[in-house]
Amino acid sequence: MDELRWQSYTACMISESALLGALRRYWGFNSFRPLQKSIVQSLAGGRDTCVVMPTGGGKSLCYQLPAALLERQTAIVISPLIALMQDQVAQLGQMGISAALLNSSLQANEQSRIMRGASEGAYRLLYLSPERLARADTVAWLKSIPISFFAIDEAHCISEWGHEFRPEYRQLSSLRAHFPDRPIAAFTASATQRVRHDIVEQLRLRNAHKCIASFHRPNLRYVVKQCDARTQSSLLQKALRSYADRNVIVYVPTIARVEETVSFLEEQGISAIGYHGKMGADARRRNQERWMSDEVRVLVGTLAFGLGINKAAVRAVIHLALPKSIEQFYQEAGRGGRDGLPADCVLLWQKRDAALLSYFIGQIADAAEKKRAWQRYDEIRGFVDSKMCRHLQICTHFGENPKWKSCGACDVCGSEPDWLSLRPKAEPAAARRAAVPSVGQSARGTPQSAGKAGGTSADGAELREILREWRRVAAKQQGVPAFVVMHDTSLDELCRARPASLSALLRVHGFGERKVELYGEQIIAELARFREMANTRRR
Ligand code: ADP
Ligand code: MG
Ligand code: ZN
């Protein structure tokens, strides 16, 4: 039986047109991002695969698409956060791909319903937490399921050398022994050579197809500035005023600083919400949703926020303390500009952060762990102190060897956001905002000018508000976050393209067949109503 199954994989070379067809049909996307196609083919062909791709590169699709195509089989996806798995299952549902999440917070009867379904091969993807997979009864049960492959998301959590080590991930190293003939694929956005090696070793990957994308994110501008507490607050204020109406993440090191920063900003009349690991699950989810649905633009969080967060249009990520490592900085900062448009990644650090970090490292009892922590500390100190291009430093850190020496998009190379430079503004903000680049443009402009595409005309801004309101209501009815109904990029494109028919809507980015089926009539009706309204006014 196992022998037969194995053969069915190796025989499974999916044609390019079938891949593109699925991309169109389910996702509503026109083309693959770099490396996606070869990763999908590798997985569909049953090969162990190790993927290192920056945040926002599109890793989820790399395992979701082959899973969708391997009919009557189920891909088992391991991911560290329940909230994240819930979002993915909801999104897959909206795309017409059958998926479920099995976790202990579900009612017993709900769990057995899902398990029964899985045994019958009802799901293309089944999400599990690493703890769940470690249970002997889960392993025994999984052996009766037609598994297509295992996908380990955020795989760097398995390595002590990584900055997000999770002991539960260690147990994944027995996966190979339990399922010797199932392909295993590992995905991470954050891996130095050492961590990569660890992932391959621990998961016992065999002759793995290794796909390593470049870590260079040309649409990000890295800016590092050392300051004192006073300057830091005033810069933060200036920054948030200048990114008004845009999504911003502010990272702070402690829970106390989350609360402090939120109230400071509220006092200044800037609305912000907090997010940290000690919040109740409900409050956390509520806050995350308020931010996801653009209700509040500024989110202040500890690093608990963001692992795999799927919000594409973030225009700035501001760190108010020195991160523990370059990897941590890179990953958190990388949550900006996932839509490919310009975003600022600003690190405003204080001398005392360094002192605090060294103090905590001094407290680490385990000698090996302490050594690793010091190494990470030295690297991040080197990063902020260095006079070398920030982009170049990051690429070098991840083992790349870029040809260029200067980027034009970092403080060292002489690029800074207006709010940081002392020079008076050369032109009024309104004039700058008028220059809105089209979505998909990846060259750098000022982040202030990117953002609300379709908001150039008063009429576009109004339509955007109407569609956002429609999205809010639709999301509420379905009990899913707003971005699951439709991403901001799709919203912007709707405002530009204003499709008048279902077939025209199918051509809009992010609208696959299922989504058009679900919402097409409503959206076309909203757009028609809007046109009608605009015509009446004109008359
Ligand atoms: P990662 O896990 O690598 O951080 P995600 O899988 O969350 O990235 O994808 C980031 C964003 O890119 C998502 O909004 C996703 O829909 C989008 N995306 C992925 N692949 C494509 C593609 N081929 N074309 C357009 N958008 C894509
Ligand atoms: Mg991801
Ligand atoms: Zn540079």
PDB file of C-alpha atoms in Angstrom, residues 95-274:
ATOM      1  CA  MET A  95     -11.060  29.994  -1.826  1.00  0.00           C
ATOM      2  CA  GLY A  96     -12.948  26.721  -2.062  1.00  0.00           C
ATOM      3  CA  ILE A  97     -10.122  24.544  -0.747  1.00  0.00           C
ATOM      4  CA  SER A  98     -11.217  22.147   1.948  1.00  0.00           C
ATOM      5  CA  ALA A  99      -9.120  22.558   5.110  1.00  0.00           C
ATOM      6  CA  ALA A 100      -9.450  22.078   8.856  1.00  0.00           C
ATOM      7  CA  LEU A 101      -7.619  22.742  12.069  1.00  0.00           C
ATOM      8  CA  LEU A 102      -7.372  20.208  14.846  1.00  0.00           C
ATOM      9  CA  ASN A 103      -6.589  21.602  18.263  1.00  0.00           C
ATOM     10  CA  SER A 104      -7.441  20.918  21.841  1.00  0.00           C
ATOM     11  CA  SER A 105      -9.466  24.083  22.340  1.00  0.00           C
ATOM     12  CA  LEU A 106     -12.193  22.585  20.137  1.00  0.00           C
ATOM     13  CA  GLN A 107     -15.095  20.710  21.695  1.00  0.00           C
ATOM     14  CA  ALA A 108     -14.630  16.950  21.824  1.00  0.00           C
ATOM     15  CA  ASN A 109     -17.436  16.271  19.336  1.00  0.00           C
ATOM     16  CA  GLU A 110     -16.035  18.878  16.951  1.00  0.00           C
ATOM     17  CA  GLN A 111     -12.647  17.164  17.178  1.00  0.00           C
ATOM     18  CA  SER A 112     -14.096  13.773  16.376  1.00  0.00           C
ATOM     19  CA  ARG A 113     -16.032  15.256  13.468  1.00  0.00           C
ATOM     20  CA  ILE A 114     -12.800  16.629  11.994  1.00  0.00           C
ATOM     21  CA  MET A 115     -10.945  13.398  12.658  1.00  0.00           C
ATOM     22  CA  ARG A 116     -13.651  11.400  10.945  1.00  0.00           C
ATOM     23  CA  GLY A 117     -13.558  13.752   7.986  1.00  0.00           C
ATOM     24  CA  ALA A 118      -9.785  13.494   7.769  1.00  0.00           C
ATOM     25  CA  SER A 119      -9.912   9.692   7.842  1.00  0.00           C
ATOM     26  CA  GLU A 120     -12.244   9.848   4.863  1.00  0.00           C
ATOM     27  CA  GLY A 121      -9.841  12.129   3.028  1.00  0.00           C
ATOM     28  CA  ALA A 122     -12.201  15.116   3.200  1.00  0.00           C
ATOM     29  CA  TYR A 123      -9.472  17.741   3.620  1.00  0.00           C
ATOM     30  CA  ARG A 124      -6.689  18.846   1.303  1.00  0.00           C
ATOM     31  CA  LEU A 125      -4.989  20.452   4.288  1.00  0.00           C
ATOM     32  CA  LEU A 126      -5.109  19.639   7.970  1.00  0.00           C
ATOM     33  CA  TYR A 127      -3.432  22.061  10.391  1.00  0.00           C
ATOM     34  CA  LEU A 128      -1.961  20.777  13.635  1.00  0.00           C
ATOM     35  CA  SER A 129       0.034  22.337  16.437  1.00  0.00           C
ATOM     36  CA  PRO A 130       3.437  20.753  17.124  1.00  0.00           C
ATOM     37  CA  GLU A 131       2.187  19.667  20.567  1.00  0.00           C
ATOM     38  CA  ARG A 132      -0.677  17.818  18.985  1.00  0.00           C
ATOM     39  CA  LEU A 133       1.556  16.065  16.516  1.00  0.00           C
ATOM     40  CA  ALA A 134       3.851  14.957  19.337  1.00  0.00           C
ATOM     41  CA  ARG A 135       1.074  12.895  20.944  1.00  0.00           C
ATOM     42  CA  ALA A 136       1.366   9.150  20.428  1.00  0.00           C
ATOM     43  CA  ASP A 137      -2.375   8.811  19.726  1.00  0.00           C
ATOM     44  CA  THR A 138      -2.160  11.513  17.046  1.00  0.00           C
ATOM     45  CA  VAL A 139       0.744   9.756  15.348  1.00  0.00           C
ATOM     46  CA  ALA A 140      -1.072   6.421  15.428  1.00  0.00           C
ATOM     47  CA  TRP A 141      -4.199   8.013  13.992  1.00  0.00           C
ATOM     48  CA  LEU A 142      -2.312   9.900  11.290  1.00  0.00           C
ATOM     49  CA  LYS A 143      -0.872   6.632  10.042  1.00  0.00           C
ATOM     50  CA  SER A 144      -4.365   5.694   8.856  1.00  0.00           C
ATOM     51  CA  ILE A 145      -4.732   8.887   6.854  1.00  0.00           C
ATOM     52  CA  PRO A 146      -3.778   9.351   3.202  1.00  0.00           C
ATOM     53  CA  ILE A 147      -1.087  11.965   3.794  1.00  0.00           C
ATOM     54  CA  SER A 148       0.293  13.798   0.777  1.00  0.00           C
ATOM     55  CA  PHE A 149       3.147  15.533   2.627  1.00  0.00           C
ATOM     56  CA  PHE A 150       4.085  17.345   5.821  1.00  0.00           C
ATOM     57  CA  ALA A 151       4.644  21.097   5.695  1.00  0.00           C
ATOM     58  CA  ILE A 152       6.481  22.626   8.653  1.00  0.00           C
ATOM     59  CA  ASP A 153       5.875  26.370   8.707  1.00  0.00           C
ATOM     60  CA  GLU A 154       8.155  28.735  10.661  1.00  0.00           C
ATOM     61  CA  ALA A 155      10.633  25.862  10.696  1.00  0.00           C
ATOM     62  CA  HIS A 156      13.398  27.948  12.326  1.00  0.00           C
ATOM     63  CA  CYS A 157      11.473  27.415  15.590  1.00  0.00           C
ATOM     64  CA  ILE A 158      13.172  24.014  15.658  1.00  0.00           C
ATOM     65  CA  SER A 159      16.664  25.466  16.061  1.00  0.00           C
ATOM     66  CA  GLU A 160      18.236  26.758  19.227  1.00  0.00           C
ATOM     67  CA  TRP A 161      20.351  28.967  17.006  1.00  0.00           C
ATOM     68  CA  GLY A 162      17.274  30.736  15.749  1.00  0.00           C
ATOM     69  CA  HIS A 163      15.706  33.585  17.642  1.00  0.00           C
ATOM     70  CA  GLU A 164      12.329  31.918  18.071  1.00  0.00           C
ATOM     71  CA  PHE A 165      13.252  28.504  19.384  1.00  0.00           C
ATOM     72  CA  ARG A 166      10.254  26.507  20.579  1.00  0.00           C
ATOM     73  CA  PRO A 167      10.897  23.297  22.501  1.00  0.00           C
ATOM     74  CA  GLU A 168       7.675  21.755  21.109  1.00  0.00           C
ATOM     75  CA  TYR A 169       9.200  21.969  17.640  1.00  0.00           C
ATOM     76  CA  ARG A 170      12.011  19.666  18.705  1.00  0.00           C
ATOM     77  CA  GLN A 171       9.608  16.755  18.758  1.00  0.00           C
ATOM     78  CA  LEU A 172       9.153  17.107  15.040  1.00  0.00           C
ATOM     79  CA  SER A 173      12.465  15.326  14.650  1.00  0.00           C
ATOM     80  CA  SER A 174      10.687  11.998  15.116  1.00  0.00           C
ATOM     81  CA  LEU A 175       8.389  12.675  12.173  1.00  0.00           C
ATOM     82  CA  ARG A 176      10.712  10.982   9.702  1.00  0.00           C
ATOM     83  CA  ALA A 177      10.908   7.821  11.798  1.00  0.00           C
ATOM     84  CA  HIS A 178       7.130   7.630  12.106  1.00  0.00           C
ATOM     85  CA  PHE A 179       6.426   8.403   8.455  1.00  0.00           C
ATOM     86  CA  PRO A 180       9.495   7.258   6.559  1.00  0.00           C
ATOM     87  CA  ASP A 181       7.905   7.498   3.122  1.00  0.00           C
ATOM     88  CA  ARG A 182       6.102  10.846   3.441  1.00  0.00           C
ATOM     89  CA  PRO A 183       7.798  13.911   2.004  1.00  0.00           C
ATOM     90  CA  ILE A 184       8.589  16.687   4.480  1.00  0.00           C
ATOM     91  CA  ALA A 185       8.836  20.340   3.524  1.00  0.00           C
ATOM     92  CA  ALA A 186      10.234  23.047   5.793  1.00  0.00           C
ATOM     93  CA  PHE A 187       9.477  26.756   5.423  1.00  0.00           C
ATOM     94  CA  THR A 188      11.131  29.685   7.109  1.00  0.00           C
ATOM     95  CA  ALA A 189      11.717  33.385   6.579  1.00  0.00           C
ATOM     96  CA  SER A 190      14.579  33.566   8.904  1.00  0.00           C
ATOM     97  CA  ALA A 191      17.554  31.378   8.701  1.00  0.00           C
ATOM     98  CA  THR A 192      21.250  31.858   8.789  1.00  0.00           C
ATOM     99  CA  GLN A 193      23.304  29.023   7.344  1.00  0.00           C
ATOM    100  CA  ARG A 194      23.563  27.514  10.786  1.00  0.00           C
ATOM    101  CA  VAL A 195      19.799  27.454  11.319  1.00  0.00           C
ATOM    102  CA  ARG A 196      19.234  26.086   7.826  1.00  0.00           C
ATOM    103  CA  HIS A 197      21.619  23.277   8.534  1.00  0.00           C
ATOM    104  CA  ASP A 198      19.854  22.589  11.812  1.00  0.00           C
ATOM    105  CA  ILE A 199      16.444  22.421  10.103  1.00  0.00           C
ATOM    106  CA  VAL A 200      17.627  19.901   7.510  1.00  0.00           C
ATOM    107  CA  GLU A 201      19.385  17.854  10.170  1.00  0.00           C
ATOM    108  CA  GLN A 202      16.644  17.800  12.770  1.00  0.00           C
ATOM    109  CA  LEU A 203      13.839  17.047  10.346  1.00  0.00           C
ATOM    110  CA  ARG A 204      16.050  14.358   8.764  1.00  0.00           C
ATOM    111  CA  LEU A 205      15.360  15.749   5.313  1.00  0.00           C
ATOM    112  CA  ARG A 206      16.618  13.467   2.526  1.00  0.00           C
ATOM    113  CA  ASN A 207      18.260  14.888  -0.547  1.00  0.00           C
ATOM    114  CA  ALA A 208      16.108  17.942  -0.012  1.00  0.00           C
ATOM    115  CA  HIS A 209      15.343  20.365  -2.800  1.00  0.00           C
ATOM    116  CA  LYS A 210      16.702  23.598  -1.302  1.00  0.00           C
ATOM    117  CA  CYS A 211      15.142  26.849  -2.393  1.00  0.00           C
ATOM    118  CA  ILE A 212      16.707  29.945  -0.974  1.00  0.00           C
ATOM    119  CA  ALA A 213      15.344  33.277  -2.067  1.00  0.00           C
ATOM    120  CA  SER A 214      17.250  36.508  -1.755  1.00  0.00           C
ATOM    121  CA  PHE A 215      16.846  38.415   1.484  1.00  0.00           C
ATOM    122  CA  HIS A 216      17.132  41.713  -0.270  1.00  0.00           C
ATOM    123  CA  ARG A 217      13.885  43.649   0.013  1.00  0.00           C
ATOM    124  CA  PRO A 218      14.467  46.699  -2.179  1.00  0.00           C
ATOM    125  CA  ASN A 219      11.123  48.297  -1.323  1.00  0.00           C
ATOM    126  CA  LEU A 220      12.097  48.620   2.342  1.00  0.00           C
ATOM    127  CA  ARG A 221      14.082  51.573   3.620  1.00  0.00           C
ATOM    128  CA  TYR A 222      16.098  50.731   6.728  1.00  0.00           C
ATOM    129  CA  VAL A 223      16.834  53.611   9.049  1.00  0.00           C
ATOM    130  CA  VAL A 224      18.708  53.236  12.322  1.00  0.00           C
ATOM    131  CA  LYS A 225      19.016  56.039  14.821  1.00  0.00           C
ATOM    132  CA  GLN A 226      20.360  56.097  18.324  1.00  0.00           C
ATOM    133  CA  CYS A 227      18.515  58.513  20.584  1.00  0.00           C
ATOM    134  CA  ASP A 228      17.585  59.320  24.184  1.00  0.00           C
ATOM    135  CA  ALA A 229      14.138  58.683  25.679  1.00  0.00           C
ATOM    136  CA  ARG A 230      12.908  62.221  24.988  1.00  0.00           C
ATOM    137  CA  THR A 231      13.927  62.337  21.369  1.00  0.00           C
ATOM    138  CA  GLN A 232      12.519  58.878  20.886  1.00  0.00           C
ATOM    139  CA  SER A 233       9.018  59.934  21.972  1.00  0.00           C
ATOM    140  CA  SER A 234       9.045  63.068  19.908  1.00  0.00           C
ATOM    141  CA  LEU A 235      10.293  61.198  16.848  1.00  0.00           C
ATOM    142  CA  LEU A 236       7.638  58.555  17.313  1.00  0.00           C
ATOM    143  CA  GLN A 237       4.969  61.215  17.378  1.00  0.00           C
ATOM    144  CA  LYS A 238       6.310  62.945  14.294  1.00  0.00           C
ATOM    145  CA  ALA A 239       6.559  59.656  12.487  1.00  0.00           C
ATOM    146  CA  LEU A 240       3.007  58.596  13.261  1.00  0.00           C
ATOM    147  CA  ARG A 241       1.647  61.948  12.161  1.00  0.00           C
ATOM    148  CA  SER A 242       3.489  61.641   8.913  1.00  0.00           C
ATOM    149  CA  TYR A 243       2.155  58.107   8.318  1.00  0.00           C
ATOM    150  CA  ALA A 244      -1.352  59.170   9.321  1.00  0.00           C
ATOM    151  CA  ASP A 245      -3.960  56.971   7.667  1.00  0.00           C
ATOM    152  CA  ARG A 246      -1.384  54.310   6.880  1.00  0.00           C
ATOM    153  CA  ASN A 247      -0.850  51.072   8.749  1.00  0.00           C
ATOM    154  CA  VAL A 248       2.057  51.125  11.153  1.00  0.00           C
ATOM    155  CA  ILE A 249       3.461  48.568  13.576  1.00  0.00           C
ATOM    156  CA  VAL A 250       5.411  49.775  16.593  1.00  0.00           C
ATOM    157  CA  TYR A 251       7.515  47.131  18.320  1.00  0.00           C
ATOM    158  CA  VAL A 252       8.415  47.592  21.976  1.00  0.00           C
ATOM    159  CA  PRO A 253      10.393  45.196  24.168  1.00  0.00           C
ATOM    160  CA  THR A 254       8.058  44.672  27.132  1.00  0.00           C
ATOM    161  CA  ILE A 255       4.388  44.417  28.001  1.00  0.00           C
ATOM    162  CA  ALA A 256       4.697  47.467  30.241  1.00  0.00           C
ATOM    163  CA  ARG A 257       6.043  49.469  27.300  1.00  0.00           C
ATOM    164  CA  VAL A 258       3.059  48.384  25.186  1.00  0.00           C
ATOM    165  CA  GLU A 259       0.649  49.910  27.647  1.00  0.00           C
ATOM    166  CA  GLU A 260       2.794  52.979  28.260  1.00  0.00           C
ATOM    167  CA  THR A 261       3.190  53.660  24.551  1.00  0.00           C
ATOM    168  CA  VAL A 262      -0.495  53.212  23.773  1.00  0.00           C
ATOM    169  CA  SER A 263      -1.520  55.688  26.465  1.00  0.00           C
ATOM    170  CA  PHE A 264       1.197  58.135  25.472  1.00  0.00           C
ATOM    171  CA  LEU A 265      -0.073  58.075  21.900  1.00  0.00           C
ATOM    172  CA  GLU A 266      -3.703  58.402  22.958  1.00  0.00           C
ATOM    173  CA  GLU A 267      -2.744  61.486  24.965  1.00  0.00           C
ATOM    174  CA  GLN A 268      -1.270  62.916  21.795  1.00  0.00           C
ATOM    175  CA  GLY A 269      -4.506  62.219  19.966  1.00  0.00           C
ATOM    176  CA  ILE A 270      -3.094  59.332  17.947  1.00  0.00           C
ATOM    177  CA  SER A 271      -5.255  56.265  18.229  1.00  0.00           C
ATOM    178  CA  ALA A 272      -3.402  53.023  18.719  1.00  0.00           C
ATOM    179  CA  ILE A 273      -4.058  49.557  20.053  1.00  0.00           C
ATOM    180  CA  GLY A 274      -1.831  47.215  21.987  1.00  0.00           C
TER     181      GLY A 274
END
